[in-house]
Amino acid sequence: MGIDRRDFLKRLAGIGGVALLGKGAKAYAGQPLGGFPDHLGVLVDTTLCVGCRSCEKACNEINQDLPRIPQESFQDMSVFDGRRRMSADSYTVVNRYPDPKDSERPFYSKFQCMHCLDPGCVSACIVGALTKDPSGAVRYDPWKCIGCRYCMAACPFQVPAYEYHNALTPQVRKCTFCFEARISKGEMPACVEACPMEVMTFGKRRELITIAKSRIKKYPDRYVRHIYGEHEVGGTGWLYLSGLPFEDIDFPKLGNTSVPSYTEPIQHAIFKHWIPPLTWFGVLGLLMWFMKPIENKSEPLSHEEGPEK
Ligand code: SF4
Ligand code: SF4
Ligand code: SF4
């Protein structure tokens, strides 16, 4: 009976094969994943969003591997009655939030993978199915994936979804940053281009931070003094401005240390002593429990400060 590479890796990931995978894991653990000087990103100014869902529609159109959703479905605004998360069928979703100061004008926010500078998902993936590209995109190779879902436990934003409905070839699904279809050809992501309100600005991350700071300085009454993603978990490629405190629009309050900074010393020890991958999964679960959102309000923004240490 034949065995494809996916099945082979799945079997290898069992107790008996962990030693071999451990060797592979070491090849990825501890790599300097952040610090790319030309890291691309997107600045999302949520104060401009009107909840038209054009970004969701464009994402579905460009990602042909997603289930085809009838185009008229994206005109259904009843989805805003609840809060949605990204799923195996949607790489991005927009949610609505009431403005306590203006009941006539709600806020909206778009969510997708944050393309972290030092991504927990990449560090946790023991077979290298998730990788950080120098462009900033966190990419996924389904051919390498063994379906262990460590990446899901390691993501502080609960982004990766899993195709539970796909019994034979389930994949982890998340926003690709339109790497293959757009970024690698020098084009902006489809959702950015589709937005009629120019909510999103695509460019080099460091330039986006300058733009964000100048907007906050120019319109202090419009924004909370915080650029979400500038420092959180070591920094993210997607950055956000908001008129409401970020915890009020479902952004977790996270520290400035990246997930791999916590996990990789443990990961090294686990593989060094040949402990089964189930233990690693437990460690990730514990880590995420410790990293659960803190309830403090947003910290004040310092326009002149560099990243907090
Ligand atoms: S948001 Fe989650 S899935 Fe996206 S790069 Fe960061 S850790 Fe990975
Ligand atoms: S960057 Fe591409 S894959 Fe990601 S949310 Fe936008 S359109 Fe979808
Ligand atoms: S396309 Fe732009 S304005 Fe419309 S929902 Fe998406 S981010 Fe908001």
mmCIF file of C-alpha atoms in Angstrom, residues 20-285:
data_model
loop_
_atom_site.group_PDB
_atom_site.id
_atom_site.type_symbol
_atom_site.label_atom_id
_atom_site.label_comp_id
_atom_site.label_asym_id
_atom_site.label_seq_id
_atom_site.Cartn_x
_atom_site.Cartn_y
_atom_site.Cartn_z
ATOM 1 C CA LEU A 20 13.571 12.555 13.930
ATOM 2 C CA LEU A 21 11.094 15.423 13.998
ATOM 3 C CA GLY A 22 13.000 16.940 16.857
ATOM 4 C CA LYS A 23 15.987 17.224 14.604
ATOM 5 C CA GLY A 24 13.826 19.022 12.054
ATOM 6 C CA ALA A 25 12.398 21.306 14.674
ATOM 7 C CA LYS A 26 15.819 22.440 15.726
ATOM 8 C CA ALA A 27 16.422 23.596 12.207
ATOM 9 C CA TYR A 28 13.582 26.123 12.626
ATOM 10 C CA ALA A 29 13.710 26.953 16.310
ATOM 11 C CA GLY A 30 15.781 29.948 17.259
ATOM 12 C CA GLN A 31 16.022 31.429 13.783
ATOM 13 C CA PRO A 32 15.949 35.224 13.754
ATOM 14 C CA LEU A 33 12.473 35.491 12.268
ATOM 15 C CA GLY A 34 11.912 39.172 13.000
ATOM 16 C CA GLY A 35 13.943 42.212 12.104
ATOM 17 C CA PHE A 36 13.428 42.286 8.350
ATOM 18 C CA PRO A 37 14.158 45.910 7.461
ATOM 19 C CA ASP A 38 11.762 45.990 4.504
ATOM 20 C CA HIS A 39 9.001 44.056 6.207
ATOM 21 C CA LEU A 40 5.754 44.921 4.457
ATOM 22 C CA GLY A 41 2.596 45.593 6.367
ATOM 23 C CA VAL A 42 -0.828 47.151 6.340
ATOM 24 C CA LEU A 43 -2.073 50.005 8.488
ATOM 25 C CA VAL A 44 -5.798 49.555 9.202
ATOM 26 C CA ASP A 45 -7.519 52.774 10.247
ATOM 27 C CA THR A 46 -10.710 51.380 11.766
ATOM 28 C CA THR A 47 -12.165 54.886 12.164
ATOM 29 C CA LEU A 48 -12.687 54.991 8.374
ATOM 30 C CA CYS A 49 -14.382 51.617 7.977
ATOM 31 C CA VAL A 50 -18.089 51.627 7.066
ATOM 32 C CA GLY A 51 -18.628 47.878 7.202
ATOM 33 C CA CYS A 52 -19.300 47.377 3.494
ATOM 34 C CA ARG A 53 -17.608 43.932 3.479
ATOM 35 C CA SER A 54 -15.884 44.596 0.133
ATOM 36 C CA CYS A 55 -12.649 43.355 1.705
ATOM 37 C CA GLU A 56 -14.256 40.039 2.649
ATOM 38 C CA LYS A 57 -15.599 39.666 -0.882
ATOM 39 C CA ALA A 58 -12.227 40.457 -2.469
ATOM 40 C CA CYS A 59 -10.503 37.952 -0.184
ATOM 41 C CA ASN A 60 -12.901 35.217 -1.219
ATOM 42 C CA GLU A 61 -12.407 36.073 -4.896
ATOM 43 C CA ILE A 62 -8.609 36.044 -4.799
ATOM 44 C CA ASN A 63 -8.324 32.880 -2.723
ATOM 45 C CA GLN A 64 -9.819 30.353 -5.077
ATOM 46 C CA ASP A 65 -9.095 27.526 -2.646
ATOM 47 C CA LEU A 66 -11.726 28.969 -0.288
ATOM 48 C CA PRO A 67 -15.311 27.737 -0.768
ATOM 49 C CA ARG A 68 -17.087 29.852 -3.396
ATOM 50 C CA ILE A 69 -19.504 32.160 -1.565
ATOM 51 C CA PRO A 70 -22.312 33.754 -3.614
ATOM 52 C CA GLN A 71 -21.357 37.383 -4.186
ATOM 53 C CA GLU A 72 -24.719 38.666 -2.923
ATOM 54 C CA SER A 73 -23.951 37.063 0.466
ATOM 55 C CA PHE A 74 -21.452 39.843 1.098
ATOM 56 C CA GLN A 75 -24.301 42.360 1.016
ATOM 57 C CA ASP A 76 -25.926 40.670 3.990
ATOM 58 C CA MET A 77 -25.370 43.080 6.883
ATOM 59 C CA SER A 78 -27.194 40.873 9.393
ATOM 60 C CA VAL A 79 -23.804 39.215 10.022
ATOM 61 C CA PHE A 80 -22.994 42.236 12.184
ATOM 62 C CA ASP A 81 -25.617 41.162 14.720
ATOM 63 C CA GLY A 82 -23.011 38.765 16.130
ATOM 64 C CA ARG A 83 -19.224 38.630 16.425
ATOM 65 C CA ARG A 84 -17.402 36.491 13.911
ATOM 66 C CA ARG A 85 -13.980 34.902 13.832
ATOM 67 C CA MET A 86 -11.842 33.839 10.916
ATOM 68 C CA SER A 87 -12.607 30.285 9.847
ATOM 69 C CA ALA A 88 -11.545 27.646 7.353
ATOM 70 C CA ASP A 89 -13.973 29.352 4.943
ATOM 71 C CA SER A 90 -13.007 33.011 5.561
ATOM 72 C CA TYR A 91 -9.522 34.442 5.934
ATOM 73 C CA THR A 92 -10.906 37.810 7.002
ATOM 74 C CA VAL A 93 -14.037 39.069 8.756
ATOM 75 C CA VAL A 94 -15.398 42.489 9.684
ATOM 76 C CA ASN A 95 -17.239 43.029 12.981
ATOM 77 C CA ARG A 96 -19.329 45.953 14.264
ATOM 78 C CA TYR A 97 -18.937 47.695 17.643
ATOM 79 C CA PRO A 98 -21.151 50.346 19.211
ATOM 80 C CA ASP A 99 -19.659 53.773 19.848
ATOM 81 C CA PRO A 100 -20.743 54.739 23.382
ATOM 82 C CA LYS A 101 -20.543 58.432 22.386
ATOM 83 C CA ASP A 102 -22.525 58.172 19.151
ATOM 84 C CA SER A 103 -25.288 55.597 18.843
ATOM 85 C CA GLU A 104 -25.814 56.576 15.193
ATOM 86 C CA ARG A 105 -22.332 55.691 14.039
ATOM 87 C CA PRO A 106 -20.882 52.326 15.019
ATOM 88 C CA PHE A 107 -17.254 51.323 14.563
ATOM 89 C CA TYR A 108 -16.184 48.424 12.380
ATOM 90 C CA SER A 109 -12.978 46.451 12.400
ATOM 91 C CA LYS A 110 -11.512 43.982 9.951
ATOM 92 C CA PHE A 111 -9.521 41.010 11.255
ATOM 93 C CA GLN A 112 -7.144 38.560 9.630
ATOM 94 C CA CYS A 113 -3.710 37.073 10.376
ATOM 95 C CA MET A 114 -1.480 39.784 11.852
ATOM 96 C CA HIS A 115 1.673 38.446 10.133
ATOM 97 C CA CYS A 116 3.705 38.746 13.324
ATOM 98 C CA LEU A 117 7.374 39.719 13.144
ATOM 99 C CA ASP A 118 8.327 36.708 15.257
ATOM 100 C CA PRO A 119 5.322 34.425 14.801
ATOM 101 C CA GLY A 120 4.335 31.867 17.392
ATOM 102 C CA CYS A 121 2.744 29.711 14.686
ATOM 103 C CA VAL A 122 6.004 29.442 12.722
ATOM 104 C CA SER A 123 8.011 28.588 15.797
ATOM 105 C CA ALA A 124 5.501 25.952 16.937
ATOM 106 C CA CYS A 125 5.297 24.156 13.590
ATOM 107 C CA ILE A 126 7.621 21.189 13.925
ATOM 108 C CA VAL A 127 7.751 20.384 10.208
ATOM 109 C CA GLY A 128 8.229 23.864 8.759
ATOM 110 C CA ALA A 129 4.795 24.055 7.111
ATOM 111 C CA LEU A 130 4.547 27.673 8.278
ATOM 112 C CA THR A 131 7.380 29.995 7.334
ATOM 113 C CA LYS A 132 8.135 33.689 7.591
ATOM 114 C CA ASP A 133 9.014 35.263 4.263
ATOM 115 C CA PRO A 134 11.360 38.286 4.243
ATOM 116 C CA SER A 135 8.492 40.267 2.682
ATOM 117 C CA GLY A 136 6.683 39.852 5.998
ATOM 118 C CA ALA A 137 4.117 37.268 4.890
ATOM 119 C CA VAL A 138 3.658 34.206 7.067
ATOM 120 C CA ARG A 139 3.170 31.440 4.524
ATOM 121 C CA TYR A 140 1.676 27.975 4.757
ATOM 122 C CA ASP A 141 2.656 24.857 2.818
ATOM 123 C CA PRO A 142 -0.165 22.284 3.032
ATOM 124 C CA TRP A 143 2.083 19.583 1.613
ATOM 125 C CA LYS A 144 4.326 19.694 4.682
ATOM 126 C CA CYS A 145 1.513 20.066 7.235
ATOM 127 C CA ILE A 146 0.825 16.989 9.381
ATOM 128 C CA GLY A 147 -2.308 18.442 10.994
ATOM 129 C CA CYS A 148 -0.899 18.597 14.546
ATOM 130 C CA ARG A 149 -2.469 22.055 15.072
ATOM 131 C CA TYR A 150 0.338 23.283 17.349
ATOM 132 C CA CYS A 151 0.169 26.519 15.344
ATOM 133 C CA MET A 152 -3.406 27.066 16.499
ATOM 134 C CA ALA A 153 -2.379 26.776 20.144
ATOM 135 C CA ALA A 154 0.627 29.046 19.633
ATOM 136 C CA CYS A 155 -1.145 31.954 17.913
ATOM 137 C CA PRO A 156 -1.929 34.717 20.442
ATOM 138 C CA PHE A 157 -4.678 36.028 18.142
ATOM 139 C CA GLN A 158 -6.418 32.670 17.594
ATOM 140 C CA VAL A 159 -6.117 33.075 13.846
ATOM 141 C CA PRO A 160 -5.360 29.691 12.276
ATOM 142 C CA ALA A 161 -8.492 27.667 11.572
ATOM 143 C CA TYR A 162 -8.721 23.990 10.723
ATOM 144 C CA GLU A 163 -10.755 22.184 8.127
ATOM 145 C CA TYR A 164 -12.545 19.880 10.551
ATOM 146 C CA HIS A 165 -15.141 19.140 7.874
ATOM 147 C CA ASN A 166 -12.444 17.776 5.537
ATOM 148 C CA ALA A 167 -11.881 14.175 6.665
ATOM 149 C CA LEU A 168 -9.245 13.197 4.102
ATOM 150 C CA THR A 169 -6.990 16.194 3.467
ATOM 151 C CA PRO A 170 -7.659 18.756 6.205
ATOM 152 C CA GLN A 171 -5.531 21.887 6.156
ATOM 153 C CA VAL A 172 -4.828 24.751 8.510
ATOM 154 C CA ARG A 173 -6.285 27.906 6.966
ATOM 155 C CA LYS A 174 -5.370 31.549 7.464
ATOM 156 C CA CYS A 175 -4.790 34.782 5.556
ATOM 157 C CA THR A 176 -1.894 34.424 3.134
ATOM 158 C CA PHE A 177 -1.167 38.171 2.844
ATOM 159 C CA CYS A 178 -2.009 37.422 -0.799
ATOM 160 C CA PHE A 179 1.624 36.389 -1.151
ATOM 161 C CA GLU A 180 1.387 34.189 -4.240
ATOM 162 C CA ALA A 181 -1.352 36.079 -6.043
ATOM 163 C CA ARG A 182 -0.323 39.668 -5.339
ATOM 164 C CA ILE A 183 2.650 40.532 -3.117
ATOM 165 C CA SER A 184 5.163 38.351 -4.947
ATOM 166 C CA LYS A 185 4.165 40.231 -8.135
ATOM 167 C CA GLY A 186 4.627 43.641 -6.554
ATOM 168 C CA GLU A 187 0.909 44.208 -6.060
ATOM 169 C CA MET A 188 -1.008 45.127 -2.925
ATOM 170 C CA PRO A 189 -3.276 42.589 -1.181
ATOM 171 C CA ALA A 190 -6.724 42.201 -2.734
ATOM 172 C CA CYS A 191 -8.591 43.369 0.376
ATOM 173 C CA VAL A 192 -6.527 46.563 0.544
ATOM 174 C CA GLU A 193 -7.213 47.369 -3.097
ATOM 175 C CA ALA A 194 -10.943 46.631 -2.824
ATOM 176 C CA CYS A 195 -11.677 48.908 0.113
ATOM 177 C CA PRO A 196 -13.666 51.949 -1.123
ATOM 178 C CA MET A 197 -12.887 53.937 2.043
ATOM 179 C CA GLU A 198 -9.098 53.450 1.869
ATOM 180 C CA VAL A 199 -9.188 52.067 5.376
ATOM 181 C CA MET A 200 -5.983 50.138 4.692
ATOM 182 C CA THR A 201 -2.592 51.486 3.702
ATOM 183 C CA PHE A 202 -0.087 48.968 2.314
ATOM 184 C CA GLY A 203 3.644 49.606 2.528
ATOM 185 C CA LYS A 204 6.804 49.146 4.518
ATOM 186 C CA ARG A 205 5.987 48.571 8.145
ATOM 187 C CA ARG A 206 8.345 51.206 9.481
ATOM 188 C CA GLU A 207 6.804 53.834 7.187
ATOM 189 C CA LEU A 208 3.308 52.794 8.238
ATOM 190 C CA ILE A 209 4.228 53.407 11.871
ATOM 191 C CA THR A 210 5.336 56.934 10.958
ATOM 192 C CA ILE A 211 2.019 57.510 9.165
ATOM 193 C CA ALA A 212 0.061 56.146 12.120
ATOM 194 C CA LYS A 213 1.894 58.364 14.615
ATOM 195 C CA SER A 214 1.347 61.444 12.514
ATOM 196 C CA ARG A 215 -2.395 60.709 12.242
ATOM 197 C CA ILE A 216 -2.698 60.346 16.005
ATOM 198 C CA LYS A 217 -0.779 63.574 16.487
ATOM 199 C CA LYS A 218 -2.879 65.460 13.940
ATOM 200 C CA TYR A 219 -6.261 64.131 15.117
ATOM 201 C CA PRO A 220 -5.896 63.451 18.857
ATOM 202 C CA ASP A 221 -9.664 63.388 19.388
ATOM 203 C CA ARG A 222 -10.211 60.831 16.684
ATOM 204 C CA TYR A 223 -7.856 58.093 17.872
ATOM 205 C CA VAL A 224 -6.825 56.361 21.064
ATOM 206 C CA ARG A 225 -3.109 56.959 21.559
ATOM 207 C CA HIS A 226 -2.012 53.480 20.663
ATOM 208 C CA ILE A 227 -0.882 51.731 17.487
ATOM 209 C CA TYR A 228 -1.929 48.149 17.976
ATOM 210 C CA GLY A 229 0.748 45.820 16.660
ATOM 211 C CA GLU A 230 3.633 48.239 16.990
ATOM 212 C CA HIS A 231 4.915 46.382 20.032
ATOM 213 C CA GLU A 232 2.425 43.621 20.858
ATOM 214 C CA VAL A 233 4.043 40.167 20.846
ATOM 215 C CA GLY A 234 7.213 41.680 19.419
ATOM 216 C CA GLY A 235 5.385 43.583 16.669
ATOM 217 C CA THR A 236 3.034 42.608 13.853
ATOM 218 C CA GLY A 237 2.958 43.349 10.146
ATOM 219 C CA TRP A 238 -0.670 44.474 10.308
ATOM 220 C CA LEU A 239 -1.075 47.586 12.442
ATOM 221 C CA TYR A 240 -4.260 49.197 13.709
ATOM 222 C CA LEU A 241 -5.596 52.616 14.643
ATOM 223 C CA SER A 242 -8.863 52.882 16.546
ATOM 224 C CA GLY A 243 -11.265 55.412 17.971
ATOM 225 C CA LEU A 244 -12.249 53.025 20.762
ATOM 226 C CA PRO A 245 -9.960 51.287 23.266
ATOM 227 C CA PHE A 246 -8.638 48.195 21.539
ATOM 228 C CA GLU A 247 -10.031 45.844 24.150
ATOM 229 C CA ASP A 248 -13.501 47.185 23.252
ATOM 230 C CA ILE A 249 -13.043 46.007 19.663
ATOM 231 C CA ASP A 250 -11.876 42.506 20.559
ATOM 232 C CA PHE A 251 -8.117 43.002 20.371
ATOM 233 C CA PRO A 252 -6.409 41.066 23.156
ATOM 234 C CA LYS A 253 -4.230 43.001 25.562
ATOM 235 C CA LEU A 254 -0.860 41.317 25.094
ATOM 236 C CA GLY A 255 2.660 41.954 26.282
ATOM 237 C CA ASN A 256 5.529 43.016 24.068
ATOM 238 C CA THR A 257 7.433 39.738 24.150
ATOM 239 C CA SER A 258 7.025 37.395 21.200
ATOM 240 C CA VAL A 259 5.612 33.923 21.774
ATOM 241 C CA PRO A 260 8.798 32.147 20.573
ATOM 242 C CA SER A 261 10.807 34.029 23.201
ATOM 243 C CA TYR A 262 8.819 32.065 25.783
ATOM 244 C CA THR A 263 8.435 28.782 23.976
ATOM 245 C CA GLU A 264 11.694 28.124 22.194
ATOM 246 C CA PRO A 265 13.830 27.522 25.303
ATOM 247 C CA ILE A 266 11.183 24.985 26.444
ATOM 248 C CA GLN A 267 10.916 23.566 22.936
ATOM 249 C CA HIS A 268 14.658 23.006 22.783
ATOM 250 C CA ALA A 269 14.607 21.233 26.135
ATOM 251 C CA ILE A 270 11.688 19.023 25.105
ATOM 252 C CA PHE A 271 13.308 17.876 21.906
ATOM 253 C CA LYS A 272 16.677 17.510 23.568
ATOM 254 C CA HIS A 273 15.187 14.978 25.996
ATOM 255 C CA TRP A 274 12.964 13.284 23.382
ATOM 256 C CA ILE A 275 9.686 14.065 25.119
ATOM 257 C CA PRO A 276 6.590 13.224 22.996
ATOM 258 C CA PRO A 277 4.921 16.041 21.048
ATOM 259 C CA LEU A 278 1.823 15.770 23.258
ATOM 260 C CA THR A 279 3.891 17.345 26.003
ATOM 261 C CA TRP A 280 4.749 20.221 23.701
ATOM 262 C CA PHE A 281 1.047 20.691 22.990
ATOM 263 C CA GLY A 282 0.428 20.853 26.759
ATOM 264 C CA VAL A 283 3.170 23.437 27.140
ATOM 265 C CA LEU A 284 1.602 25.558 24.410
ATOM 266 C CA GLY A 285 -1.796 25.282 26.093
#
